[in-house]
Amino acid sequence: MTTKTEVRTTGAPTPMTTFSQGVIKNGYLAISGQGPQDPATGDYLYPDDLAGQTVRTFDNIKAIVEAAGATFDDLVSIRVFLTKRSDFAAMNVVYEEYMRANVPSGVFPVRTTIFVELPNPAMLIEVDAVGIVTA
């Protein structure tokens, strides 16, 4: 039996309930849903600005990935949750820029995009991810 290890960083918002920012088991890294929150204050940033919220959300994911001893290039799957179908094209533009800047191998994670109602009305986007830690 292998150990399940919590990943925690001040570079991403602290969970408000009984879940972890990330968990590693058997080299598998699962990252909980992240939104456009300021890691220090927990405040939701960039009201009505999908581009700003998308970058902040991916920065939170990146902080957790790095706290796990991995890189964005180690992500294999990403799920994007959007509140509005009309934001899909704009999110794709920011997503592509972020991936090209942070995945030097050019082998991008698989992705699913889902349209939902999110837990806080300020959130236009939430993202969770899965990676492999090979350290």
Coordinates of N, CA and C in Angstrom, one line a residue:
M1 N 0.8 -1.2 0.0 CA 0.0 0.0 0.0 C 0.9 1.2 0.0
T2 N 0.6 2.2 -0.9 CA 1.4 3.4 -1.0 C 0.7 4.5 -0.2
T3 N 1.4 5.5 0.1 CA 0.9 6.6 0.9 C 0.2 7.6 0.0
K4 N -0.8 8.2 0.5 CA -1.5 9.3 -0.1 C -1.0 10.6 0.6
T5 N -0.5 11.5 -0.2 CA 0.1 12.7 0.3 C -0.6 14.0 -0.1
E6 N -0.9 14.8 0.9 CA -1.5 16.1 0.5 C -0.5 17.1 0.0
V7 N -0.9 17.8 -1.0 CA -0.1 18.9 -1.6 C -0.8 20.2 -1.1
R8 N 0.0 21.1 -0.5 CA -0.5 22.3 0.0 C 0.5 23.4 -0.3
T9 N 0.0 24.6 -0.7 CA 0.9 25.7 -1.0 C 0.1 27.0 -0.7
T10 N 0.9 28.1 -0.3 CA 0.3 29.4 -0.1 C 0.1 30.1 -1.4
G11 N 0.6 29.5 -2.5 CA 0.5 30.1 -3.9 C -0.9 29.9 -4.5
A12 N -1.7 29.1 -3.8 CA -3.1 28.9 -4.3 C -4.1 29.1 -3.1
P13 N -5.3 29.4 -3.3 CA -6.3 29.6 -2.2 C -6.4 28.4 -1.3
T14 N -6.5 28.6 0.0 CA -6.7 27.6 0.9 C -8.2 27.0 0.8
P15 N -8.3 25.7 0.8 CA -9.7 25.2 0.7 C -10.5 25.6 1.9
M16 N -11.7 25.9 1.7 CA -12.6 26.3 2.8 C -13.3 25.2 3.5
T17 N -13.2 24.0 3.0 CA -13.9 22.8 3.6 C -13.0 21.6 3.5
T18 N -13.5 20.4 3.6 CA -12.8 19.2 3.8 C -12.3 18.6 2.4
F19 N -11.4 19.3 1.8 CA -10.7 18.8 0.6 C -9.3 19.4 0.5
S20 N -8.5 18.8 -0.2 CA -7.1 19.3 -0.4 C -6.9 20.1 -1.7
Q21 N -5.9 20.9 -1.7 CA -5.6 21.6 -3.0 C -5.1 20.5 -4.0
G22 N -4.3 19.6 -3.5 CA -3.9 18.5 -4.4 C -3.5 17.3 -3.6
V23 N -3.5 16.1 -4.2 CA -3.2 14.9 -3.6 C -2.3 14.1 -4.5
I24 N -1.3 13.4 -4.0 CA -0.4 12.5 -4.8 C -0.6 11.1 -4.2
K25 N -0.8 10.2 -5.1 CA -0.7 8.8 -4.8 C -0.2 8.0 -6.0
N26 N 0.8 7.1 -5.8 CA 1.3 6.3 -6.8 C 1.8 7.2 -8.0
G27 N 2.3 8.3 -7.8 CA 2.8 9.2 -8.8 C 1.6 10.0 -9.6
Y28 N 0.4 9.7 -9.2 CA -0.7 10.4 -9.7 C -1.0 11.6 -8.9
L29 N -1.1 12.8 -9.6 CA -1.4 14.1 -8.9 C -2.8 14.5 -9.3
A30 N -3.7 14.7 -8.4 CA -5.0 15.2 -8.6 C -5.1 16.6 -8.0
I31 N -5.6 17.6 -8.8 CA -5.7 18.9 -8.3 C -7.1 19.3 -8.3
S32 N -7.6 19.8 -7.1 CA -9.0 20.2 -6.9 C -9.3 21.4 -7.8
G33 N -10.6 21.6 -8.0 CA -11.1 22.7 -8.8 C -10.5 24.0 -8.2
Q34 N -10.0 24.8 -9.1 CA -9.4 26.1 -8.7 C -10.2 27.2 -9.5
G35 N -10.4 28.3 -8.9 CA -11.0 29.5 -9.5 C -10.1 30.7 -9.5
P36 N -10.7 31.8 -9.8 CA -9.9 33.1 -9.9 C -9.7 33.8 -8.6
Q37 N -9.3 33.1 -7.6 CA -9.1 33.6 -6.2 C -7.7 34.1 -6.0
D38 N -7.6 35.2 -5.2 CA -6.3 35.6 -4.7 C -5.8 34.6 -3.7
P39 N -4.6 34.0 -3.8 CA -4.2 33.1 -2.8 C -4.1 33.7 -1.4
A40 N -3.7 34.9 -1.3 CA -3.5 35.5 0.0 C -4.8 35.9 0.7
T41 N -5.8 36.4 0.0 CA -7.0 36.9 0.6 C -8.2 36.0 0.4
G42 N -8.2 35.2 -0.6 CA -9.3 34.4 -1.0 C -10.4 35.1 -1.8
D43 N -10.1 36.4 -2.0 CA -11.0 37.2 -2.8 C -11.1 36.8 -4.2
Y44 N -12.3 36.8 -4.8 CA -12.4 36.5 -6.2 C -12.0 37.8 -7.0
L45 N -11.1 37.5 -8.0 CA -10.5 38.6 -8.8 C -11.1 38.7 -10.1
Y46 N -10.9 39.9 -10.7 CA -11.3 40.2 -12.1 C -12.8 39.9 -12.4
P47 N -13.7 40.7 -11.7 CA -15.1 40.5 -12.0 C -15.4 40.8 -13.5
D48 N -16.2 39.9 -14.0 CA -16.6 40.0 -15.4 C -15.5 40.0 -16.4
D49 N -14.3 39.6 -16.1 CA -13.1 39.6 -17.0 C -12.7 38.1 -17.1
L50 N -13.2 37.5 -18.1 CA -12.9 36.1 -18.3 C -11.4 35.8 -18.5
A51 N -10.7 36.7 -19.3 CA -9.3 36.5 -19.5 C -8.5 36.6 -18.2
G52 N -8.7 37.6 -17.4 CA -8.1 37.7 -16.2 C -8.3 36.6 -15.2
Q53 N -9.6 36.1 -15.2 CA -10.0 35.0 -14.3 C -9.3 33.7 -14.8
T54 N -9.2 33.5 -16.1 CA -8.6 32.3 -16.6 C -7.1 32.2 -16.3
V55 N -6.4 33.3 -16.5 CA -5.0 33.4 -16.1 C -4.8 33.1 -14.6
R56 N -5.6 33.8 -13.8 CA -5.4 33.6 -12.3 C -5.7 32.2 -11.9
T57 N -6.7 31.6 -12.5 CA -7.1 30.2 -12.2 C -5.9 29.3 -12.6
F58 N -5.3 29.4 -13.8 CA -4.2 28.6 -14.2 C -3.0 28.9 -13.3
D59 N -2.8 30.1 -12.9 CA -1.7 30.4 -12.0 C -1.8 29.6 -10.7
N60 N -3.1 29.5 -10.2 CA -3.3 28.7 -9.0 C -3.0 27.2 -9.2
I61 N -3.5 26.7 -10.3 CA -3.1 25.3 -10.7 C -1.6 25.1 -10.7
K62 N -0.9 26.1 -11.4 CA 0.5 26.0 -11.5 C 1.2 25.9 -10.2
A63 N 0.7 26.8 -9.2 CA 1.3 26.8 -7.9 C 1.2 25.4 -7.2
I64 N 0.1 24.8 -7.4 CA -0.1 23.5 -6.8 C 0.8 22.4 -7.4
V65 N 0.8 22.5 -8.8 CA 1.7 21.6 -9.5 C 3.1 21.7 -9.1
E66 N 3.6 22.9 -8.9 CA 5.0 23.1 -8.5 C 5.2 22.7 -7.1
A67 N 4.2 22.9 -6.2 CA 4.3 22.5 -4.8 C 4.4 20.9 -4.7
A68 N 3.9 20.3 -5.7 CA 4.0 18.8 -5.8 C 5.3 18.3 -6.4
G69 N 6.1 19.2 -6.8 CA 7.4 18.9 -7.4 C 7.3 18.5 -8.8
A70 N 6.3 19.0 -9.5 CA 6.1 18.8 -10.9 C 6.1 20.1 -11.7
T71 N 5.8 20.0 -12.9 CA 5.7 21.2 -13.8 C 4.4 21.1 -14.5
F72 N 4.0 22.2 -15.1 CA 2.8 22.3 -15.9 C 2.8 21.2 -17.0
D73 N 4.0 20.9 -17.5 CA 4.2 19.9 -18.6 C 3.9 18.5 -18.1
D74 N 3.8 18.3 -16.8 CA 3.4 17.0 -16.2 C 1.9 16.8 -16.1
L75 N 1.1 17.8 -16.5 CA -0.3 17.6 -16.5 C -0.7 16.8 -17.7
V76 N -1.6 15.9 -17.5 CA -2.1 15.0 -18.6 C -3.6 15.3 -18.9
S77 N -4.3 15.9 -18.0 CA -5.8 16.1 -18.2 C -6.2 17.4 -17.5
I78 N -7.0 18.1 -18.2 CA -7.6 19.4 -17.6 C -9.1 19.4 -17.9
R79 N -9.8 19.8 -16.9 CA -11.3 20.0 -17.1 C -11.5 21.5 -16.8
V80 N -12.2 22.1 -17.8 CA -12.5 23.6 -17.6 C -14.0 23.6 -17.5
F81 N -14.5 24.4 -16.5 CA -15.9 24.6 -16.2 C -16.2 26.1 -16.4
L82 N -17.1 26.4 -17.4 CA -17.4 27.7 -17.7 C -18.9 28.0 -17.4
T83 N -19.2 29.2 -17.0 CA -20.6 29.5 -16.7 C -21.4 29.9 -17.9
K84 N -20.7 30.4 -19.0 CA -21.4 30.8 -20.2 C -20.8 30.2 -21.4
R85 N -21.6 29.7 -22.2 CA -21.1 29.1 -23.5 C -20.5 30.2 -24.4
S86 N -20.9 31.4 -24.3 CA -20.4 32.5 -25.1 C -19.0 32.9 -24.7
D87 N -18.5 32.4 -23.5 CA -17.1 32.6 -23.1 C -16.1 31.6 -23.7
F88 N -16.6 30.6 -24.4 CA -15.7 29.5 -24.8 C -14.6 29.9 -25.7
A89 N -14.9 30.7 -26.7 CA -13.9 31.2 -27.7 C -12.8 32.1 -27.0
A90 N -13.3 33.0 -26.1 CA -12.3 33.8 -25.4 C -11.4 33.0 -24.4
M91 N -12.0 32.0 -23.8 CA -11.2 31.2 -22.9 C -10.2 30.4 -23.7
N92 N -10.6 29.9 -24.9 CA -9.6 29.2 -25.7 C -8.4 30.0 -26.1
V93 N -8.6 31.3 -26.4 CA -7.5 32.1 -26.7 C -6.5 32.2 -25.5
V94 N -7.0 32.5 -24.3 CA -6.1 32.5 -23.2 C -5.5 31.2 -22.8
Y95 N -6.3 30.1 -23.0 CA -5.9 28.8 -22.7 C -4.7 28.4 -23.6
E96 N -4.8 28.7 -24.9 CA -3.7 28.4 -25.8 C -2.5 29.1 -25.5
E97 N -2.6 30.4 -25.2 CA -1.4 31.2 -24.8 C -0.7 30.6 -23.5
Y98 N -1.5 30.3 -22.5 CA -1.0 29.7 -21.3 C -0.3 28.4 -21.5
M99 N -1.0 27.5 -22.3 CA -0.4 26.2 -22.6 C 0.9 26.3 -23.3
R100 N 1.0 27.2 -24.4 CA 2.2 27.3 -25.2 C 3.3 27.9 -24.3
A101 N 3.0 28.7 -23.3 CA 4.0 29.3 -22.5 C 4.5 28.4 -21.4
N102 N 3.7 27.4 -21.0 CA 4.0 26.6 -19.9 C 4.2 25.1 -20.1
V103 N 4.0 24.6 -21.4 CA 4.2 23.2 -21.7 C 5.2 23.2 -22.8
P104 N 6.5 23.2 -22.5 CA 7.6 23.3 -23.5 C 7.7 22.1 -24.3
S105 N 7.2 20.9 -23.9 CA 7.2 19.7 -24.7 C 6.3 19.8 -25.9
G106 N 5.3 20.7 -25.8 CA 4.3 20.8 -26.9 C 3.3 19.6 -26.9
V107 N 3.4 18.7 -25.9 CA 2.4 17.7 -25.8 C 1.4 18.2 -24.7
F108 N 0.3 18.7 -25.2 CA -0.6 19.4 -24.3 C -1.5 18.4 -23.6
P109 N -2.0 18.7 -22.4 CA -2.9 17.8 -21.7 C -4.2 17.6 -22.5
V110 N -4.9 16.5 -22.3 CA -6.2 16.4 -22.9 C -7.1 17.4 -22.1
R111 N -8.3 17.7 -22.7 CA -9.1 18.7 -22.1 C -10.6 18.4 -22.4
T112 N -11.4 18.7 -21.4 CA -12.8 18.7 -21.5 C -13.3 20.0 -21.0
T113 N -14.3 20.6 -21.7 CA -14.9 21.8 -21.3 C -16.4 21.6 -21.0
I114 N -16.9 22.0 -19.8 CA -18.2 21.8 -19.4 C -18.8 23.1 -19.0
F115 N -20.1 23.3 -19.3 CA -20.8 24.5 -19.0 C -21.7 24.2 -17.8
V116 N -21.5 25.0 -16.7 CA -22.2 24.7 -15.5 C -22.5 26.0 -14.7
E117 N -23.2 25.9 -13.6 CA -23.4 27.0 -12.7 C -22.3 26.7 -11.6
L118 N -21.5 27.7 -11.3 CA -20.4 27.5 -10.3 C -20.8 27.9 -9.0
P119 N -20.0 27.5 -7.9 CA -20.5 27.8 -6.5 C -20.5 29.2 -6.1
N120 N -19.7 30.1 -6.7 CA -19.8 31.5 -6.4 C -20.1 32.3 -7.6
P121 N -21.1 33.2 -7.5 CA -21.5 34.0 -8.7 C -20.4 34.8 -9.3
A122 N -19.3 35.1 -8.6 CA -18.2 35.9 -9.2 C -17.4 35.0 -10.1
M123 N -17.5 33.7 -10.0 CA -16.7 32.8 -10.9 C -17.2 32.6 -12.3
L124 N -16.4 32.9 -13.2 CA -16.8 32.6 -14.6 C -16.1 31.3 -15.1
I125 N -15.1 30.9 -14.3 CA -14.4 29.7 -14.7 C -13.9 29.0 -13.4
E126 N -13.8 27.6 -13.6 CA -13.1 26.8 -12.6 C -12.4 25.7 -13.4
V127 N -11.3 25.3 -12.8 CA -10.5 24.3 -13.6 C -9.9 23.3 -12.5
D128 N -10.0 22.0 -12.9 CA -9.3 21.0 -12.1 C -8.3 20.2 -13.1
A129 N -7.4 19.5 -12.5 CA -6.4 18.9 -13.4 C -5.8 17.6 -12.8
V130 N -5.2 16.8 -13.6 CA -4.5 15.6 -13.2 C -3.2 15.6 -13.9
G131 N -2.2 15.2 -13.1 CA -0.8 15.1 -13.6 C -0.1 13.9 -13.1
I132 N 1.1 13.6 -13.5 CA 1.9 12.5 -13.1 C 3.2 13.1 -12.5
V133 N 3.5 12.7 -11.3 CA 4.7 13.2 -10.7 C 5.8 12.1 -10.7
T134 N 6.9 12.3 -11.4 CA 7.9 11.2 -11.6 C 9.1 11.4 -10.7
A135 N 9.1 12.3 -9.7 CA 10.3 12.5 -8.9 C 10.6 11.3 -8.0

